[in-house]
Phi, psi and omega in degrees: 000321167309330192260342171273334186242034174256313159288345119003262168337274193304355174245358134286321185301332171245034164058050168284167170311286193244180127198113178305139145305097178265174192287320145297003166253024183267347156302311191280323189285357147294338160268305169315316210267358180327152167295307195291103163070045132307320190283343179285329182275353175282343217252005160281321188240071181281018181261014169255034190248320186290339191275145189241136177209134180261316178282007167250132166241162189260150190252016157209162181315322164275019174249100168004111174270136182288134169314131169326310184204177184201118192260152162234127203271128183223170166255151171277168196265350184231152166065312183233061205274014245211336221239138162247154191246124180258117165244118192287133176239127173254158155279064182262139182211137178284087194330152147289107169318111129094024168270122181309306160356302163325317192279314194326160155281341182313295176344316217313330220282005196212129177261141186236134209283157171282133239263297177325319172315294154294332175299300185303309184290340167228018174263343184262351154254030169241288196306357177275354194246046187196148161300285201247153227190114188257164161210123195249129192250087188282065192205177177267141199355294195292336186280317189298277212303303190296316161308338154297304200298272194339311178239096210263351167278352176275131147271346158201147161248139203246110182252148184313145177054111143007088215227346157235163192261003186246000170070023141345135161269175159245159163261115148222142248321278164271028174274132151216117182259127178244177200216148187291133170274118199319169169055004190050019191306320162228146192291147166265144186227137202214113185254155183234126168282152175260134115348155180268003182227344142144320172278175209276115160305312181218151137222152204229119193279139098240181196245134191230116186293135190249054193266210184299317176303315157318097194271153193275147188276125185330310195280332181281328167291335190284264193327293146355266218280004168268343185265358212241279171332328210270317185303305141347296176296314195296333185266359134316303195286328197285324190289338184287333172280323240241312156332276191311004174234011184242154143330116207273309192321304203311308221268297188307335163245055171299142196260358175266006190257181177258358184251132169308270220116146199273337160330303176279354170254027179279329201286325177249355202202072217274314200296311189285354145315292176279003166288317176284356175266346176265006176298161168255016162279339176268348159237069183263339173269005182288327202287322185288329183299307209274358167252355189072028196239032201275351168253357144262141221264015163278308170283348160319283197309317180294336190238017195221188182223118174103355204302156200037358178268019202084353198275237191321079157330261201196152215285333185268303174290334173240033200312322170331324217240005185297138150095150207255133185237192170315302173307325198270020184242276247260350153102131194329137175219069170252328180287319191270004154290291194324308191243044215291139195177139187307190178101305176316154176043057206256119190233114168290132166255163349226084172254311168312294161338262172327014159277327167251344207242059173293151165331311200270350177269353199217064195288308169288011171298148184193116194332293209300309183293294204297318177332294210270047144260352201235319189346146189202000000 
């Protein structure tokens, strides 16, 4: 909740459009969209007047239904500067099949309709007040494509995630789509030419790596690096109460678990033990604490051993497990403490790498240099 409404803010304070709704944000969007002190809270946050879904609806009176769409009026930048433009920006998103989630009660408050559906019922009153018509689509490939084919009235779909790496669009029928690359790691920048009589000539996609070359803009770092902190402190404090009720021995040494720790494979495996203690696999949560970024769990799973797997908690409950170890290349090693035999953990390079060291988290990785940093 800290993290939506810290993005909530920044992203009103820097003047985004939109932002589509998916099925994990049906929590946050239960609290927001109450009837009871909305306008005090639009009037804090006024970009959640801005989150959009034409398919999630509220299943009682005491809920909002989130706008469908939001047009925004622009001038062109060339040929015509003189000439305004109307763009419908819509929302659609694909319930998760067969998410336990789905069942909580937070959810009760919001149901999510199927999105062609909502496309045939609201694309054809948006195109009558607007040029153009953006659709931003949180579904799968194949769902984006039948939502082009389906409604001749959309001109570009903007789809969740990144699926090629040179940012090609697609055609289906007058649609052309392109897709957001995860994590915001790189801006998708999507230009669109115009005709001189009003329709679209071209549209032309890339992507701009948002790395260390890239300098961060102060006011945007500020704002950052104050959300980070306040998120950081909340997840201390939560974990320390969840500490103070639980048997501290129960959660920090668990004797049921399958992950060790690299402490325990030091005893057989001394020498490749201290190759990993001068590694910088062996301080990988130091690099997320100096970013503040030791509780998110987009950046987590890479710097810890087990994370969503039974291993890695959180720094106050599993601290053992902090940090890239023995386990998170060769794999959970408690049955083969027990039964020690060759074999174990037989790890391909550098396929098994490159599960973390991807182009947008590790753009300079390169097998050969890093290998003989770790080699064993």
């Amino acid at each position: 909740m800290t993290k939506n409404r810290w993005v909530v803010k920044a992203y009103g304070d820097f003047k985004q459009d939109a932002a589509n709704l998916t099925t994990s944000d049906l929590p946050y969007l239960s609290e927001v969209l109450k009837k009871d002190g909305y306008e005090a809270r639009a009037g804090e946050y006024p970009f959640i007047k801005r989150l959009i879904s034409a398919n999630i609806l509220p299943l009682d009176d005491a809920h909002l239904a989130p706008a469908p769409y939001v047009i925004r009026e622009i001038r062109l930048k060339r040929g015509a500067p003189e000439k305004t433009l109307r763009v419908g920006i819509v929302g659609f998103t694909e319930a998760r099949p067969k998410d336990p989630l789905q069942t909580d009660p937070v959810y009760a408050s919001y149901r999510i309709d199927d999105p062609l559906q909502a496309a045939r019922r609201v694309l054809p009153e948006l195109k009558a007040k607007v040029d153009f018509i953006v659709a931003l689509a949180y579904m799968p490939q194949e769902k984006a494509q039948q939502l082009a084919t389906e409604n001749p009235e959309i001109d570009t779909i903007i789809g969740a995630r990144q699926i090629n790496n040179q940012g090609e669009v697609q055609h289906f029928n007058r649609a052309t789509i392109a897709y957001a690359y995860n994590e915001t790691k790189f801006l998708g920048e999507l230009r669109m030419y115009v005709n001189g009589d009003g329709s679209i000539q071209n549209q032309v996609n890339r992507f701009v790596a948002l790395d260390s070359v890239i300098p961060d803009d102060e006011k945007a770092l500020e704002v950052v690096t104050t959300a980070h902190s306040e998120f950081t402190n909340e997840q201390n404090q939560s974990a320390q109460q969840i500490l103070s009720k639980s048997q501290p021995a129960s959660i920090l040494t668990p004797t049921n678990a399958n992950y060790v720790g690299a402490e325990s494979c030091a005893g057989c495996h001394a020498r490749e033990y201290a190759v990993w203690q001068q590694s910088r696999h062996a301080h990988a949560m130091a690099t997320l604490e100096k970013k503040n970024q030791q509780f998110d769990n987009e950046c987590v799973g890479c710097h810890v051993v087990g994370f969503e797997k039974g291993g890695f908690q959180s720094l106050v409950t599993t601290p053992q497990l902090a940090n890239v170890q023995c386990e998170s290349c060769h794999g959970p090693a408690r049955d083969h403490i027990e039964k020690p035999a060759k074999g174990f953990g037989v790890m391909e390079t550098p396929v098994g790498c490159v599960q973390c060291h991807t182009q947008p988290n590790s753009p300079d990785f390169n097998f050969a240099s890093y290998w003989a940093q770790v080699a064993h």
